[in-house]
PDB file of C-alpha atoms in Angstrom:
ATOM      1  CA  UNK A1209       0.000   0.000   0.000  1.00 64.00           C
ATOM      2  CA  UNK A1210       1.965   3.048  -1.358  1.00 77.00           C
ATOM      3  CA  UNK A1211       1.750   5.978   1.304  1.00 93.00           C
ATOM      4  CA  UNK A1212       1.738   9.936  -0.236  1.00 96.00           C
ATOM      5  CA  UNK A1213       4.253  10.755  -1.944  1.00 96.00           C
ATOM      6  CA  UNK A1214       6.300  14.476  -3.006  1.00 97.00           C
ATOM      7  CA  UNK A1215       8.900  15.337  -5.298  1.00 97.00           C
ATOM      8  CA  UNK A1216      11.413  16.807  -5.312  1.00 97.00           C
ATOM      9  CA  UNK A1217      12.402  16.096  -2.201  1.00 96.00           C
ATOM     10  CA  UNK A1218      14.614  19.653  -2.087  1.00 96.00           C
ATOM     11  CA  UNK A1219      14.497  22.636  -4.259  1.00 96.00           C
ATOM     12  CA  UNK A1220      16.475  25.973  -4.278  1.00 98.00           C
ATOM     13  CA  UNK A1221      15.309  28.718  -6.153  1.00 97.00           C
ATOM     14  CA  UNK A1222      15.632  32.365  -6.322  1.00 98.00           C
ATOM     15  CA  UNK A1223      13.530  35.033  -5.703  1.00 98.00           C
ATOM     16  CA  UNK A1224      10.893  36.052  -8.282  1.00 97.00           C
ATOM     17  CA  UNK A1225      11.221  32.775  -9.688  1.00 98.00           C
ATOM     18  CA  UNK A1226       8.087  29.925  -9.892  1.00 98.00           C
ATOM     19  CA  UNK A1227       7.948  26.442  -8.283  1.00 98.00           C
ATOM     20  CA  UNK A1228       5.773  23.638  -8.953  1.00 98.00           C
ATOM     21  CA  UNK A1229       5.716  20.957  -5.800  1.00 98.00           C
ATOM     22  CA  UNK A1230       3.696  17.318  -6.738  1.00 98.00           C
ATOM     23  CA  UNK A1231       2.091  15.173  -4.639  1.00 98.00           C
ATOM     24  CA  UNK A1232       0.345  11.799  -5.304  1.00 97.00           C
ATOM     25  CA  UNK A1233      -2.301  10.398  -1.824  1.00 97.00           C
ATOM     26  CA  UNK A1234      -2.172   7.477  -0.708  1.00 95.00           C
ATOM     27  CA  UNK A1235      -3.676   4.369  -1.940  1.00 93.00           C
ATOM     28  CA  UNK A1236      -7.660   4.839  -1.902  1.00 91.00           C
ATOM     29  CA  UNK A1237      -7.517   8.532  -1.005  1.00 94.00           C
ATOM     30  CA  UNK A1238      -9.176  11.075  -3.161  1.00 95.00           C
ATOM     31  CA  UNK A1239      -8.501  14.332  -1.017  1.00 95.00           C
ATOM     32  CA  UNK A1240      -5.469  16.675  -0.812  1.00 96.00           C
ATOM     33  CA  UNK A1241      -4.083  19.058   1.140  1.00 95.00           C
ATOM     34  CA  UNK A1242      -1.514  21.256   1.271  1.00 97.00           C
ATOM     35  CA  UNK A1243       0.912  23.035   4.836  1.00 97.00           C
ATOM     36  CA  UNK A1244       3.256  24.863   5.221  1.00 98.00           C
ATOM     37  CA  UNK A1245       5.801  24.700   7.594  1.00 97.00           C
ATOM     38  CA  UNK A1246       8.348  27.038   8.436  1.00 95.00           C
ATOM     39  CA  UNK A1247      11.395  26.598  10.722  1.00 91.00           C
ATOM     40  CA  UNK A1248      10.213  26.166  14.019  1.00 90.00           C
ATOM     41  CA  UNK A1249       6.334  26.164  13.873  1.00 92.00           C
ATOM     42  CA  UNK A1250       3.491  23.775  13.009  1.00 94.00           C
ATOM     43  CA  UNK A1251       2.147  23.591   9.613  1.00 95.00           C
ATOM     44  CA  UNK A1252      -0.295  25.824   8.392  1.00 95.00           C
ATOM     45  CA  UNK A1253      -3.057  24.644   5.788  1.00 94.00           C
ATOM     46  CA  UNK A1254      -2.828  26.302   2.569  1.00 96.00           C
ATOM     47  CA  UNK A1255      -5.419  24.746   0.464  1.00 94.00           C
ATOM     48  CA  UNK A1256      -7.184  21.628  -0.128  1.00 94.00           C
ATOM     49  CA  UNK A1257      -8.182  19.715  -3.481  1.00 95.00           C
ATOM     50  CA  UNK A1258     -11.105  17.143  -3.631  1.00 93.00           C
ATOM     51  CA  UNK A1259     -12.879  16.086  -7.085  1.00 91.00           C
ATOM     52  CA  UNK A1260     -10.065  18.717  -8.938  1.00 93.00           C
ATOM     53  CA  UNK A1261     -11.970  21.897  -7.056  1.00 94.00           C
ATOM     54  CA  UNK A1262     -10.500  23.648  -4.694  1.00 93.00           C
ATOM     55  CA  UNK A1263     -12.535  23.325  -1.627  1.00 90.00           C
ATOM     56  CA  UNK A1264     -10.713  25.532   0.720  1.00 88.00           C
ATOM     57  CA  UNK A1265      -8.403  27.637   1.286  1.00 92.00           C
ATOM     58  CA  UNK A1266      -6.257  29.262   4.178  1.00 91.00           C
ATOM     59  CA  UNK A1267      -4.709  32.621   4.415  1.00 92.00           C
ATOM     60  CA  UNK A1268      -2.151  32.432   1.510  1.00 96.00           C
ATOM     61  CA  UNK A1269      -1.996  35.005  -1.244  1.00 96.00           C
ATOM     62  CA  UNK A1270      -2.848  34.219  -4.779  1.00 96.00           C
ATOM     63  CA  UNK A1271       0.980  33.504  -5.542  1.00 97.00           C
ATOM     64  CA  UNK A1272      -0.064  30.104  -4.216  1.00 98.00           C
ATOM     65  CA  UNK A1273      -1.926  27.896  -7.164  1.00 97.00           C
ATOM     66  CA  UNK A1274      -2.999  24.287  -6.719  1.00 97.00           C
ATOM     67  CA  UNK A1275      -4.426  21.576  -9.328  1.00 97.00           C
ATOM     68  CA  UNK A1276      -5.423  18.406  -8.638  1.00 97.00           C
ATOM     69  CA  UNK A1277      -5.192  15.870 -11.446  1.00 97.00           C
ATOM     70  CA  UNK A1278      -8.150  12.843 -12.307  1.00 96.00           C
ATOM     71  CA  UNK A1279      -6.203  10.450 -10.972  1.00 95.00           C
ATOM     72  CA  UNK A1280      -6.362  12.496  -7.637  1.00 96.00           C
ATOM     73  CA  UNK A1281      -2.542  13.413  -7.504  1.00 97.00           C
ATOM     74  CA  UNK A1282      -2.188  17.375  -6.828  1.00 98.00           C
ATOM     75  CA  UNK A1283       0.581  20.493  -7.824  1.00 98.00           C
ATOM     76  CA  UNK A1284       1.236  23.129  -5.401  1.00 98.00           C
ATOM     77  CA  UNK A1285       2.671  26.182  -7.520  1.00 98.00           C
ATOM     78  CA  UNK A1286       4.301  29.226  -6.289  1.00 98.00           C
ATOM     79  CA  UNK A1287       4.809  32.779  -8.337  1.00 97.00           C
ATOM     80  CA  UNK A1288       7.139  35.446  -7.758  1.00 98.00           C
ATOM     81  CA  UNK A1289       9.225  33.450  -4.752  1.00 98.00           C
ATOM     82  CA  UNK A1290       9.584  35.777  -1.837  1.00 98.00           C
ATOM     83  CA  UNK A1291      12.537  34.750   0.852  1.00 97.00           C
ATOM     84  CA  UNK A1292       9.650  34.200   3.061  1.00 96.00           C
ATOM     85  CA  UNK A1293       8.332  31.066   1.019  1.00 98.00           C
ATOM     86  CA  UNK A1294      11.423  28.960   2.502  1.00 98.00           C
ATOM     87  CA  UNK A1295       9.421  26.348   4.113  1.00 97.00           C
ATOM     88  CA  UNK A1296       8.539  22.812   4.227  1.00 97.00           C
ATOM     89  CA  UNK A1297       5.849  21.877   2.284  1.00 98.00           C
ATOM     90  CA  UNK A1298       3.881  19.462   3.337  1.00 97.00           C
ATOM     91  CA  UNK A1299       1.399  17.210   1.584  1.00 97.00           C
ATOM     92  CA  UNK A1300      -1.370  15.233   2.937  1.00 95.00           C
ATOM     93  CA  UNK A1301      -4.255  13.195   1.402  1.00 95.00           C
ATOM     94  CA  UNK A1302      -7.643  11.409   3.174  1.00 92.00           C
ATOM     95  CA  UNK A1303     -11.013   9.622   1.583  1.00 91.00           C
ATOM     96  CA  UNK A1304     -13.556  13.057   1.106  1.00 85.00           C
ATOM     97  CA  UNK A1305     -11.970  15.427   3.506  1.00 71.00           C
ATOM     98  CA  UNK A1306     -12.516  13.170   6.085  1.00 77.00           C
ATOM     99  CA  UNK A1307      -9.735  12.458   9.072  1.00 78.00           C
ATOM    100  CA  UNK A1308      -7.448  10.821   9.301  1.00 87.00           C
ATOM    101  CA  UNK A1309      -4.998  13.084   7.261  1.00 90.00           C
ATOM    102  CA  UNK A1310      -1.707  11.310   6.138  1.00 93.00           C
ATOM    103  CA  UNK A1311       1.172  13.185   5.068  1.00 95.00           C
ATOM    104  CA  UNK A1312       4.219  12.705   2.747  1.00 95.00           C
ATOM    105  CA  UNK A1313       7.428  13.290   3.360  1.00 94.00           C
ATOM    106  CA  UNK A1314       8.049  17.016   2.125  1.00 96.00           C
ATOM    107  CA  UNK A1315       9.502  19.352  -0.190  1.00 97.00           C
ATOM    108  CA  UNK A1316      12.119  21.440   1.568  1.00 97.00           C
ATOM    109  CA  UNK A1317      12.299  24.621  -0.354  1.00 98.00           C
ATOM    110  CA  UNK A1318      14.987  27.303  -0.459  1.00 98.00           C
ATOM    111  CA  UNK A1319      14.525  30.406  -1.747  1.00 98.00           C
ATOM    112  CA  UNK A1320      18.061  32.895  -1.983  1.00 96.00           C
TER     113      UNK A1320
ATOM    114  CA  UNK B 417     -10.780  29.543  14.495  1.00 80.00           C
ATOM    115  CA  UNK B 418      -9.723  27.314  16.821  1.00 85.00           C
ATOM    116  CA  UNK B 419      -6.959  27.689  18.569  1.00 90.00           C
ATOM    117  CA  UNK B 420      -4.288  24.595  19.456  1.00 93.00           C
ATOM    118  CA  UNK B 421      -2.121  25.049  22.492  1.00 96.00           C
ATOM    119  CA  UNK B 422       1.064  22.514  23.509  1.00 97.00           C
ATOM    120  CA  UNK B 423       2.523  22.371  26.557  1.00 97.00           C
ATOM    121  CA  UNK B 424       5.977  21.806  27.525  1.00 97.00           C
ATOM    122  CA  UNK B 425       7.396  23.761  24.436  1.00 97.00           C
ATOM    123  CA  UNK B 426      11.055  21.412  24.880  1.00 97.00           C
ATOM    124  CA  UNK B 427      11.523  18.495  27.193  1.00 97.00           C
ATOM    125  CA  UNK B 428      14.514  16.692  28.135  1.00 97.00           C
ATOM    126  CA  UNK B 429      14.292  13.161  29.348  1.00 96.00           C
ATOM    127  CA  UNK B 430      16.574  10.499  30.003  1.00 97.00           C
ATOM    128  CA  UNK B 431      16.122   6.976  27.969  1.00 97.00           C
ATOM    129  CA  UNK B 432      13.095   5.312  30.451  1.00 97.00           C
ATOM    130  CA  UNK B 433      11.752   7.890  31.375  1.00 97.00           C
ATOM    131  CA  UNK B 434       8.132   8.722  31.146  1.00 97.00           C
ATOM    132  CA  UNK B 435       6.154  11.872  29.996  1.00 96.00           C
ATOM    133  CA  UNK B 436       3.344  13.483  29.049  1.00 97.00           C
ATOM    134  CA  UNK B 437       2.333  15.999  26.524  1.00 98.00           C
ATOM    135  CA  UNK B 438      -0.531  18.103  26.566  1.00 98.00           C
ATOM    136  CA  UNK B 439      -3.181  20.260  24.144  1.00 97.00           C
ATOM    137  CA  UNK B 440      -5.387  23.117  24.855  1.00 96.00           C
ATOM    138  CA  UNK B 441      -8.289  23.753  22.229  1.00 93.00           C
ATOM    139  CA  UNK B 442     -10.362  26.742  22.604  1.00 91.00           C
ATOM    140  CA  UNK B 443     -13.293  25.413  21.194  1.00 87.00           C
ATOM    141  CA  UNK B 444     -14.915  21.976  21.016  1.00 83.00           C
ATOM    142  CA  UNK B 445     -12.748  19.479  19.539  1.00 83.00           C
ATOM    143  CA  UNK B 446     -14.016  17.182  16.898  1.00 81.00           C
ATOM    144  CA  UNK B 447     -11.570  15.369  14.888  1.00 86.00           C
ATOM    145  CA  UNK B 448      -8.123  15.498  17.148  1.00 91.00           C
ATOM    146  CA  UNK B 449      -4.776  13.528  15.510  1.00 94.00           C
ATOM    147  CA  UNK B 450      -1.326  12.995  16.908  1.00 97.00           C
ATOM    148  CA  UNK B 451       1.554  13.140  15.147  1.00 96.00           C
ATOM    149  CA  UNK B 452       5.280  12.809  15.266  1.00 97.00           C
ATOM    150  CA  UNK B 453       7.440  14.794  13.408  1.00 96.00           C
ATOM    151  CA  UNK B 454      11.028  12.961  13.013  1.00 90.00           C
ATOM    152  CA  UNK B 455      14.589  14.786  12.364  1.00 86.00           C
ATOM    153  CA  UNK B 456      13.831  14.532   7.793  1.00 86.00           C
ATOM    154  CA  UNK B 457      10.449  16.322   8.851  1.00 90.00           C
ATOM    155  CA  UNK B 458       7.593  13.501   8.212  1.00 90.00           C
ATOM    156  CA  UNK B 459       4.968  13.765  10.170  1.00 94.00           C
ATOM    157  CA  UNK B 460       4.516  10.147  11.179  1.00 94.00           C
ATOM    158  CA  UNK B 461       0.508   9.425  12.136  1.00 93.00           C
ATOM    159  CA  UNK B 462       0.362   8.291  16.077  1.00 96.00           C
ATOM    160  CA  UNK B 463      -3.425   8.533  16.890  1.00 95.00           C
ATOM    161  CA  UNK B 464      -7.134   9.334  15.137  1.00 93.00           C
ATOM    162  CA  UNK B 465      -8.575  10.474  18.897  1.00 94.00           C
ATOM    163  CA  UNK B 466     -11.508  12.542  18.829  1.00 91.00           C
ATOM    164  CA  UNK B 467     -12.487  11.078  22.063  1.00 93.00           C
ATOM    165  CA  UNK B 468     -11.449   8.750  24.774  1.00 95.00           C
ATOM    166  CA  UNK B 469      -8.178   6.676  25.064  1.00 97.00           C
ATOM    167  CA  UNK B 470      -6.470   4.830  22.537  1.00 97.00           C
ATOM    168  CA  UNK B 471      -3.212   2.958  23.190  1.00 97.00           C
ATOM    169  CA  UNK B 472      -0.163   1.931  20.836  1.00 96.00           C
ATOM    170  CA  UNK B 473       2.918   0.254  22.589  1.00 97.00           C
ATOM    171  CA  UNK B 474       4.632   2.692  24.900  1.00 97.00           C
ATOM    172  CA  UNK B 475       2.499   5.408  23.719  1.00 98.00           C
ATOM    173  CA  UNK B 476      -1.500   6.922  24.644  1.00 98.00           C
ATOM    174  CA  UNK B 477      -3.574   8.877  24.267  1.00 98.00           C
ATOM    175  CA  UNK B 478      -6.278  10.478  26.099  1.00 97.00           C
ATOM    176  CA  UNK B 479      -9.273  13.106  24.225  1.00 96.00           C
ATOM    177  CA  UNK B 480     -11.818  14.688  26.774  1.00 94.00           C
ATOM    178  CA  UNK B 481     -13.711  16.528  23.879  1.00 89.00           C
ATOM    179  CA  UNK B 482     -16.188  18.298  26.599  1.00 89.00           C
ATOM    180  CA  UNK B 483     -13.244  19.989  28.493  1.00 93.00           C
ATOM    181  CA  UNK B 484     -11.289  20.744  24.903  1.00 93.00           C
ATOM    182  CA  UNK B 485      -7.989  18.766  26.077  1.00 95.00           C
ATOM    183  CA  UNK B 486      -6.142  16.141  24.705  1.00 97.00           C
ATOM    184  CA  UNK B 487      -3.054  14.125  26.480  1.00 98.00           C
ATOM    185  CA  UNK B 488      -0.043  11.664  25.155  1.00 98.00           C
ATOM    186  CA  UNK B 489       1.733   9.416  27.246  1.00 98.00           C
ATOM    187  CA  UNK B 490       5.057   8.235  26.673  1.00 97.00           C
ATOM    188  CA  UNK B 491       6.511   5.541  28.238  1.00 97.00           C
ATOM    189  CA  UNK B 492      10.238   4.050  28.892  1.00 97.00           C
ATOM    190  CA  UNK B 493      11.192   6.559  26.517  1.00 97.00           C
ATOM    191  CA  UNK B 494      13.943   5.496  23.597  1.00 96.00           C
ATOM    192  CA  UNK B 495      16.125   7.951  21.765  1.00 95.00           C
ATOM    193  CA  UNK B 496      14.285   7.024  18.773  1.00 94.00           C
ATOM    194  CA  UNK B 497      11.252   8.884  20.582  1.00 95.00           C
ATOM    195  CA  UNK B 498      13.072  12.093  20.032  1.00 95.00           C
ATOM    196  CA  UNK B 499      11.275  14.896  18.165  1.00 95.00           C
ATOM    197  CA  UNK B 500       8.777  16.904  17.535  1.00 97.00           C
ATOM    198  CA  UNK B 501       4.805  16.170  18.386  1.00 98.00           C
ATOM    199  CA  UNK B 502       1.871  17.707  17.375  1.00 97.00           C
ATOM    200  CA  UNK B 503      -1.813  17.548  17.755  1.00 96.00           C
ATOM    201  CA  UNK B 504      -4.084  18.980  15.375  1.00 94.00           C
ATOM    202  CA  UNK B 505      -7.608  19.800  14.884  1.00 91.00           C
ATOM    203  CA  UNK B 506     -10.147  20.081  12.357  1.00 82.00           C
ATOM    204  CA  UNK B 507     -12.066  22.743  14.748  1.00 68.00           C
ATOM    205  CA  UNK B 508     -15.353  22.284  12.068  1.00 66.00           C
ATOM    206  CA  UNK B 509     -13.577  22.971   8.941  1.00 72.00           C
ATOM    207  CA  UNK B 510     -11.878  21.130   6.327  1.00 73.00           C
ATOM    208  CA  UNK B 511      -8.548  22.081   7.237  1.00 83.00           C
ATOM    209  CA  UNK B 512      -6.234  20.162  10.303  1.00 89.00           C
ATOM    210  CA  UNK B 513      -5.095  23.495  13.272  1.00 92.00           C
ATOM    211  CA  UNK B 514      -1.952  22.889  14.310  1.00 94.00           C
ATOM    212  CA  UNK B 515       0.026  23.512  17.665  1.00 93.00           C
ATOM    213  CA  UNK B 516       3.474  24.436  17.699  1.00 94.00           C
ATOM    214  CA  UNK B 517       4.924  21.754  18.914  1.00 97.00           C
ATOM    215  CA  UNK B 518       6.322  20.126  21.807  1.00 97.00           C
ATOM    216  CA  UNK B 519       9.914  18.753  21.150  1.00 97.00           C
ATOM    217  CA  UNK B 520      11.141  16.327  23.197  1.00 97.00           C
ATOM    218  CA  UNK B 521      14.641  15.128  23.643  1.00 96.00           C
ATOM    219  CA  UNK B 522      15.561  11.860  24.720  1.00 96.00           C
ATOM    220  CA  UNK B 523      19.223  11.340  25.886  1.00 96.00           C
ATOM    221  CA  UNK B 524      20.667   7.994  26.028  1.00 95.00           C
TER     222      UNK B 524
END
């Protein structure tokens, strides 16, 4: 039973430049959802994908851009890369929305 | 929203010791996981709670939903227990509420 998975697993970029992030759930799973993590505090939800519509969103500006595929798996892109978008991002997929949330491993993301 | 509290913010244990870690919701608390968070950053699953007490090995958990609190136990604590933990809500949304954290060290 695959769990989620993310690629890449690291990514350094510079500022003003664009980053897609991928995720494919877990076995069965039909829901993603995407955190943020920066150094030193707990994740905080960006958006979340179920039947390829966003169904909600956190307090991220529109530089943030999701799509979620028919096969369920999900993109997490990022515009005009601000120092402040170093973070851990975080991927995690569950059947309709529903808990429990699993996550993948991350995509550590450096931005000079 | 709701609001996610963890208390200690560090702790420091010798291996075999025990411990607790606590959360603070400020509102009712519906669908309340567990998670550890090891040293490459995945957050490794440790308990679905919304209510009651579950048990896994050396570890516990208890949910009292009506008094918004939620408690893990650790027991004969291993280096390998080192980390960070959080609990997260879904406080009636879609989205899971983090806490900051507790890390916990575990020295050998």
């Amino acid at each position: 039973d695959a769990g989620v998975t993310q690629s890449p697993t690291h990514l350094i970029k510079t500022r003003g430049q664009q980053v897609t992030l991928r995720c494919s759930p877990k076995s069965g799973h039909d829901t993603v959802s995407w955190y943020q993590q920066a150094l030193g505090q707990g994740p905080q939800f960006i958006f979340q994908y179920y039947e390829e519509e966003e169904r909600q969103r956190g307090n991220f500006p529109d530089r943030f851009s999701g799509h979620q595929f028919p096969n369920y798996s999900s993109e997490l892109n990022v515009n005009a890369l601000l120092l402040g978008d170093s973070a851990l991002y975080l991927c995690a997929s569950s059947l309709t929305g529903a808990l429990p949330q699993y996550f993948g491993p991350g995509t550590r993301l450096t931005v000079l | 929203g709701i609001q996610v509290e963890q208390s200690p913010p560090d702790l420091i244990l010798q291996e075999g010791a025990n411990s607790t870690l606590r959360c603070n919701f400020s509102d009712s608390v519906n669908n309340l996981q567990w998670f550890h968070q090891n040293p490459w950053g995945q957050l490794i699953n440790l308990f679905y709670i919304p209510s009651g007490t579950k048990q896994n090995g050396r570890l516990s958990a208890t949910t009292v939903a009506t008094e918004r609190y939620s408690l893990l136990y650790i027991s004969s604590s291993q280096t390998t227990d080192s980390g960070v933990y959080f609990c997260a809500d879904l406080g009636g949304s879609e989205k899971l509420v983090f806490g900051k954290g507790t890390k916990l060290t575990v020295n050998p």
